[in-house]
Every structure is written in structure tokens, then in C-alpha cells.
PDB file of C-alpha atoms and ligand atoms in Angstrom:
ATOM      1  CA  UNK A  17       0.000   0.000   0.000  1.00  0.00           C
ATOM      2  CA  UNK A  18       1.228   3.478  -0.795  1.00  0.00           C
ATOM      3  CA  UNK A  19       0.614   6.295   1.650  1.00  0.00           C
ATOM      4  CA  UNK A  20       1.207   9.635  -0.017  1.00  0.00           C
ATOM      5  CA  UNK A  21      -1.193  11.943   1.781  1.00  0.00           C
ATOM      6  CA  UNK A  22       0.183  15.392   1.088  1.00  0.00           C
ATOM      7  CA  UNK A  23      -1.059  18.118   3.398  1.00  0.00           C
ATOM      8  CA  UNK A  24       1.440  20.926   2.951  1.00  0.00           C
ATOM      9  CA  UNK A  25       0.910  24.295   4.559  1.00  0.00           C
ATOM     10  CA  UNK A  26       1.742  26.294   1.434  1.00  0.00           C
ATOM     11  CA  UNK A  27       1.501  25.791  -2.312  1.00  0.00           C
ATOM     12  CA  UNK A  28       5.241  25.635  -2.983  1.00  0.00           C
ATOM     13  CA  UNK A  29       5.749  22.909  -0.385  1.00  0.00           C
ATOM     14  CA  UNK A  30       2.733  21.053  -1.740  1.00  0.00           C
ATOM     15  CA  UNK A  31       4.217  21.013  -5.258  1.00  0.00           C
ATOM     16  CA  UNK A  32       7.631  19.975  -3.876  1.00  0.00           C
ATOM     17  CA  UNK A  33       6.002  17.137  -1.952  1.00  0.00           C
ATOM     18  CA  UNK A  34       3.918  16.136  -4.976  1.00  0.00           C
ATOM     19  CA  UNK A  35       7.019  16.098  -7.195  1.00  0.00           C
ATOM     20  CA  UNK A  36       8.868  13.895  -4.700  1.00  0.00           C
ATOM     21  CA  UNK A  37       5.926  11.545  -4.366  1.00  0.00           C
ATOM     22  CA  UNK A  38       5.551  11.272  -8.164  1.00  0.00           C
ATOM     23  CA  UNK A  39       9.258  10.581  -8.598  1.00  0.00           C
ATOM     24  CA  UNK A  40       9.072   7.937  -5.881  1.00  0.00           C
ATOM     25  CA  UNK A  41       6.013   6.172  -7.196  1.00  0.00           C
ATOM     26  CA  UNK A  42       7.295   5.830 -10.784  1.00  0.00           C
ATOM     27  CA  UNK A  43      10.888   4.965  -9.807  1.00  0.00           C
ATOM     28  CA  UNK A  44      11.961   1.659 -11.293  1.00  0.00           C
ATOM     29  CA  UNK A  45       8.644   1.022 -13.068  1.00  0.00           C
ATOM     30  CA  UNK A  46       8.961   1.138 -16.873  1.00  0.00           C
ATOM     31  CA  UNK A  47       5.274   0.651 -17.714  1.00  0.00           C
ATOM     32  CA  UNK A  48       3.916   3.990 -18.903  1.00  0.00           C
ATOM     33  CA  UNK A  49       0.245   3.153 -18.314  1.00  0.00           C
ATOM     34  CA  UNK A  50       0.898   2.085 -14.728  1.00  0.00           C
ATOM     35  CA  UNK A  51       2.897   5.234 -14.088  1.00  0.00           C
ATOM     36  CA  UNK A  52       0.254   7.483 -15.657  1.00  0.00           C
ATOM     37  CA  UNK A  53      -2.427   5.768 -13.542  1.00  0.00           C
ATOM     38  CA  UNK A  54      -0.571   6.392 -10.300  1.00  0.00           C
ATOM     39  CA  UNK A  55       0.337   9.934 -11.354  1.00  0.00           C
ATOM     40  CA  UNK A  56      -3.310  10.755 -12.143  1.00  0.00           C
ATOM     41  CA  UNK A  57      -4.407   9.345  -8.779  1.00  0.00           C
ATOM     42  CA  UNK A  58      -1.735  11.228  -6.867  1.00  0.00           C
ATOM     43  CA  UNK A  59      -2.481  14.536  -8.594  1.00  0.00           C
ATOM     44  CA  UNK A  60      -6.217  14.019  -8.049  1.00  0.00           C
ATOM     45  CA  UNK A  61      -5.731  13.320  -4.349  1.00  0.00           C
ATOM     46  CA  UNK A  62      -3.357  16.223  -3.820  1.00  0.00           C
ATOM     47  CA  UNK A  63      -4.534  19.203  -5.858  1.00  0.00           C
ATOM     48  CA  UNK A  64      -7.679  20.943  -4.668  1.00  0.00           C
ATOM     49  CA  UNK A  65     -10.509  22.053  -6.895  1.00  0.00           C
ATOM     50  CA  UNK A  66     -10.195  19.638  -9.834  1.00  0.00           C
ATOM     51  CA  UNK A  67     -13.007  17.786 -11.581  1.00  0.00           C
ATOM     52  CA  UNK A  68     -10.768  15.814 -13.960  1.00  0.00           C
ATOM     53  CA  UNK A  69      -7.103  14.838 -13.969  1.00  0.00           C
ATOM     54  CA  UNK A  70      -5.484  12.495 -16.424  1.00  0.00           C
ATOM     55  CA  UNK A  71      -3.659  11.720 -19.604  1.00  0.00           C
ATOM     56  CA  UNK A  72      -4.270  11.490 -23.312  1.00  0.00           C
ATOM     57  CA  UNK A  73      -1.598   9.402 -25.060  1.00  0.00           C
ATOM     58  CA  UNK A  74      -0.150  10.001 -28.493  1.00  0.00           C
ATOM     59  CA  UNK A  75      -1.175   6.861 -30.360  1.00  0.00           C
ATOM     60  CA  UNK A  76      -0.135   7.119 -33.971  1.00  0.00           C
ATOM     61  CA  UNK A  77      -0.638  10.870 -34.187  1.00  0.00           C
ATOM     62  CA  UNK A  78      -3.989  10.932 -32.408  1.00  0.00           C
ATOM     63  CA  UNK A  79      -4.720  11.567 -28.726  1.00  0.00           C
ATOM     64  CA  UNK A  80      -6.295   8.546 -27.057  1.00  0.00           C
ATOM     65  CA  UNK A  81      -7.707   8.581 -23.538  1.00  0.00           C
ATOM     66  CA  UNK A  82      -5.287   7.274 -20.925  1.00  0.00           C
ATOM     67  CA  UNK A  83      -5.410   6.813 -17.160  1.00  0.00           C
ATOM     68  CA  UNK A  84      -7.472   9.454 -15.387  1.00  0.00           C
ATOM     69  CA  UNK A  85      -9.610  10.364 -12.394  1.00  0.00           C
ATOM     70  CA  UNK A  86     -12.967  12.016 -12.828  1.00  0.00           C
ATOM     71  CA  UNK A  87     -15.981  11.466 -15.043  1.00  0.00           C
ATOM     72  CA  UNK A  88     -15.821   9.300 -18.162  1.00  0.00           C
ATOM     73  CA  UNK A  89     -14.336  11.358 -20.993  1.00  0.00           C
ATOM     74  CA  UNK A  90     -14.120  11.536 -24.769  1.00  0.00           C
ATOM     75  CA  UNK A  91     -11.841   8.808 -26.053  1.00  0.00           C
ATOM     76  CA  UNK A  92     -10.123  10.214 -29.139  1.00  0.00           C
ATOM     77  CA  UNK A  93      -9.027  13.791 -29.831  1.00  0.00           C
ATOM     78  CA  UNK A  94      -7.315  14.752 -33.105  1.00  0.00           C
ATOM     79  CA  UNK A  95      -4.208  16.930 -32.862  1.00  0.00           C
ATOM     80  CA  UNK A  96      -5.277  20.552 -33.200  1.00  0.00           C
ATOM     81  CA  UNK A  97      -8.753  20.063 -31.723  1.00  0.00           C
ATOM     82  CA  UNK A  98      -9.748  21.413 -28.344  1.00  0.00           C
ATOM     83  CA  UNK A  99      -7.338  22.356 -25.598  1.00  0.00           C
ATOM     84  CA  UNK A 100      -5.625  18.964 -25.505  1.00  0.00           C
ATOM     85  CA  UNK A 101      -5.264  18.900 -29.275  1.00  0.00           C
ATOM     86  CA  UNK A 102      -3.774  22.394 -29.228  1.00  0.00           C
ATOM     87  CA  UNK A 103      -1.164  21.285 -26.693  1.00  0.00           C
ATOM     88  CA  UNK A 104      -0.385  18.230 -28.821  1.00  0.00           C
ATOM     89  CA  UNK A 105      -0.075  20.223 -32.047  1.00  0.00           C
ATOM     90  CA  UNK A 106       2.044  23.055 -30.611  1.00  0.00           C
ATOM     91  CA  UNK A 107       3.904  21.203 -27.827  1.00  0.00           C
ATOM     92  CA  UNK A 108       3.112  24.231 -25.690  1.00  0.00           C
ATOM     93  CA  UNK A 109       1.350  24.351 -22.339  1.00  0.00           C
ATOM     94  CA  UNK A 110      -2.256  25.481 -22.702  1.00  0.00           C
ATOM     95  CA  UNK A 111      -3.598  27.381 -19.722  1.00  0.00           C
ATOM     96  CA  UNK A 112      -7.205  28.319 -20.319  1.00  0.00           C
ATOM     97  CA  UNK A 113      -8.927  30.510 -17.758  1.00  0.00           C
ATOM     98  CA  UNK A 114     -12.343  30.189 -19.420  1.00  0.00           C
ATOM     99  CA  UNK A 115     -12.882  27.041 -21.464  1.00  0.00           C
ATOM    100  CA  UNK A 116     -16.083  28.416 -22.966  1.00  0.00           C
ATOM    101  CA  UNK A 117     -14.042  31.158 -24.629  1.00  0.00           C
ATOM    102  CA  UNK A 118     -11.565  28.672 -26.138  1.00  0.00           C
ATOM    103  CA  UNK A 119     -12.369  27.975 -29.800  1.00  0.00           C
ATOM    104  CA  UNK A 120     -13.138  24.284 -30.289  1.00  0.00           C
ATOM    105  CA  UNK A 121     -13.054  23.393 -26.609  1.00  0.00           C
ATOM    106  CA  UNK A 122     -14.318  19.828 -26.164  1.00  0.00           C
ATOM    107  CA  UNK A 123     -16.748  19.720 -23.259  1.00  0.00           C
ATOM    108  CA  UNK A 124     -16.307  16.248 -21.781  1.00  0.00           C
ATOM    109  CA  UNK A 125     -17.723  17.429 -18.474  1.00  0.00           C
ATOM    110  CA  UNK A 126     -20.047  20.436 -18.443  1.00  0.00           C
ATOM    111  CA  UNK A 127     -18.714  21.300 -14.992  1.00  0.00           C
ATOM    112  CA  UNK A 128     -15.281  22.233 -16.365  1.00  0.00           C
ATOM    113  CA  UNK A 129     -14.627  25.987 -16.299  1.00  0.00           C
ATOM    114  CA  UNK A 130     -10.846  26.214 -16.645  1.00  0.00           C
ATOM    115  CA  UNK A 131      -8.195  23.851 -17.879  1.00  0.00           C
ATOM    116  CA  UNK A 132      -4.441  23.244 -17.921  1.00  0.00           C
ATOM    117  CA  UNK A 133      -2.867  20.932 -20.482  1.00  0.00           C
ATOM    118  CA  UNK A 134       0.833  20.083 -20.351  1.00  0.00           C
ATOM    119  CA  UNK A 135       2.534  18.263 -23.231  1.00  0.00           C
ATOM    120  CA  UNK A 136       4.874  15.455 -22.202  1.00  0.00           C
ATOM    121  CA  UNK A 137       7.743  15.121 -24.652  1.00  0.00           C
ATOM    122  CA  UNK A 138      10.342  12.362 -24.845  1.00  0.00           C
ATOM    123  CA  UNK A 139      14.105  12.744 -25.163  1.00  0.00           C
ATOM    124  CA  UNK A 140      13.683  12.578 -28.962  1.00  0.00           C
ATOM    125  CA  UNK A 141      11.398  15.617 -28.901  1.00  0.00           C
ATOM    126  CA  UNK A 142       8.299  13.617 -29.851  1.00  0.00           C
ATOM    127  CA  UNK A 143       5.017  13.925 -27.974  1.00  0.00           C
ATOM    128  CA  UNK A 144       4.321  11.011 -25.616  1.00  0.00           C
ATOM    129  CA  UNK A 145       1.127  12.260 -23.981  1.00  0.00           C
ATOM    130  CA  UNK A 146      -0.587  15.305 -22.569  1.00  0.00           C
ATOM    131  CA  UNK A 147      -1.518  15.814 -18.931  1.00  0.00           C
ATOM    132  CA  UNK A 148      -4.971  17.400 -18.714  1.00  0.00           C
ATOM    133  CA  UNK A 149      -6.306  19.038 -15.549  1.00  0.00           C
ATOM    134  CA  UNK A 150      -9.816  20.491 -15.424  1.00  0.00           C
ATOM    135  CA  UNK A 151     -11.398  22.628 -12.723  1.00  0.00           C
ATOM    136  CA  UNK A 152     -14.958  23.775 -12.062  1.00  0.00           C
ATOM    137  CA  UNK A 153     -13.506  27.144 -10.977  1.00  0.00           C
ATOM    138  CA  UNK A 154     -12.741  29.796 -13.620  1.00  0.00           C
ATOM    139  CA  UNK A 155      -9.027  30.709 -13.808  1.00  0.00           C
ATOM    140  CA  UNK A 156      -8.135  27.936 -11.376  1.00  0.00           C
ATOM    141  CA  UNK A 157      -4.609  27.499 -12.764  1.00  0.00           C
ATOM    142  CA  UNK A 158      -1.974  30.147 -12.045  1.00  0.00           C
TER     143      UNK A 158
HETATM  144  N1  SME B 221     -11.702  19.636 -22.609  1.00  0.00           N
HETATM  145  C1  SME B 221     -10.660  18.925 -23.303  1.00  0.00           C
HETATM  146  C2  SME B 221     -11.068  17.519 -23.627  1.00  0.00           C
HETATM  147  C3  SME B 221     -10.689  16.547 -22.604  1.00  0.00           C
HETATM  148  S1  SME B 221     -11.668  16.598 -21.208  1.00  0.00           S
HETATM  149  O1  SME B 221     -11.526  17.877 -20.575  1.00  0.00           O
HETATM  150  C4  SME B 221     -11.231  15.383 -20.182  1.00  0.00           C
HETATM  151  C5  SME B 221     -10.249  19.644 -24.566  1.00  0.00           C
HETATM  152  O2  SME B 221     -10.891  20.590 -25.020  1.00  0.00           O
HETATM  153  O3  SME B 221      -9.252  19.231 -25.126  1.00  0.00           O
END
């Protein structure tokens, strides 16, 4: 059993603790799906005010739903579509304060108000996956 309850007093310490816990939980495990599953669970347990946290994997040039926490979500997202697809196409972090103002936003959960999508790139520069965090609070992500 893993016990990674993170209850830091301030945000910086929380992110430090989360980073350490993530590094610890993936250490020595080469299976990407297993690592994404534990990472999604750890992020979900630690960060306040999320309604979805998880991964879309790059499978042959298309984003395919990976391990996540939250409500069931759309399964396939083409590069360039929605917030996740924008992150995949540009390899740039997408921080969206108001998802309803984002052209082509894909509403998997009507409760989502803001969103952060981080591309995960391998040593060869190719996209492996995107990490997608959704919040019911506008401008949740600073
Ligand atoms: N809203 C995302 C789709 C994924 S769900 O939020 C889980 C988007 O526009 O890419």
C-alpha cells in the first residue's frame, strides 16, 4: 500500500512534496500506463478544486484517452482540436482561464470551467502524452 497523503501548509511545499511523491512512485517502473495511472491518482488526491485529472496518449498521431480520475471522458481527440489537441499540435502548455471562450473546446464534463494541459515530450522531442487538468472554478490554474 502506498501512503502519499500530502497536506502541505503552502503551495510551494505542496508542489515539492507532490514532485517527490511522483518521482518515488514511478521509480523503477517502466510501464507507462501504470505510471500514468498512479500519477493521475496522486495529482487528483493532492490538488484541490479539480473535476478531472489524467492523460491522453499520443497513439499514432492521435490523442487517445489514458489513465485518469474524474468522469468518463471523450476517447479520441485529433491533434489541433480542443485544448488537448492544441497542446499536442504546438507542444506548448495550454492554460485556459475560461474554457467556454476557447475555440473548439471539447466539453467532456459540463462542470469544467478552466483547464491546464501540459505536453509530455520524450528525449527525442516527440510527444508522448498530454496531462490534462480540469477545474470547475474559472481561472483555477496560475
Ligand atoms: N476539454 C478537453 C477535452 C478533454 S476533457 O476535458 C477530459 C479539450 O478541449 O481538449
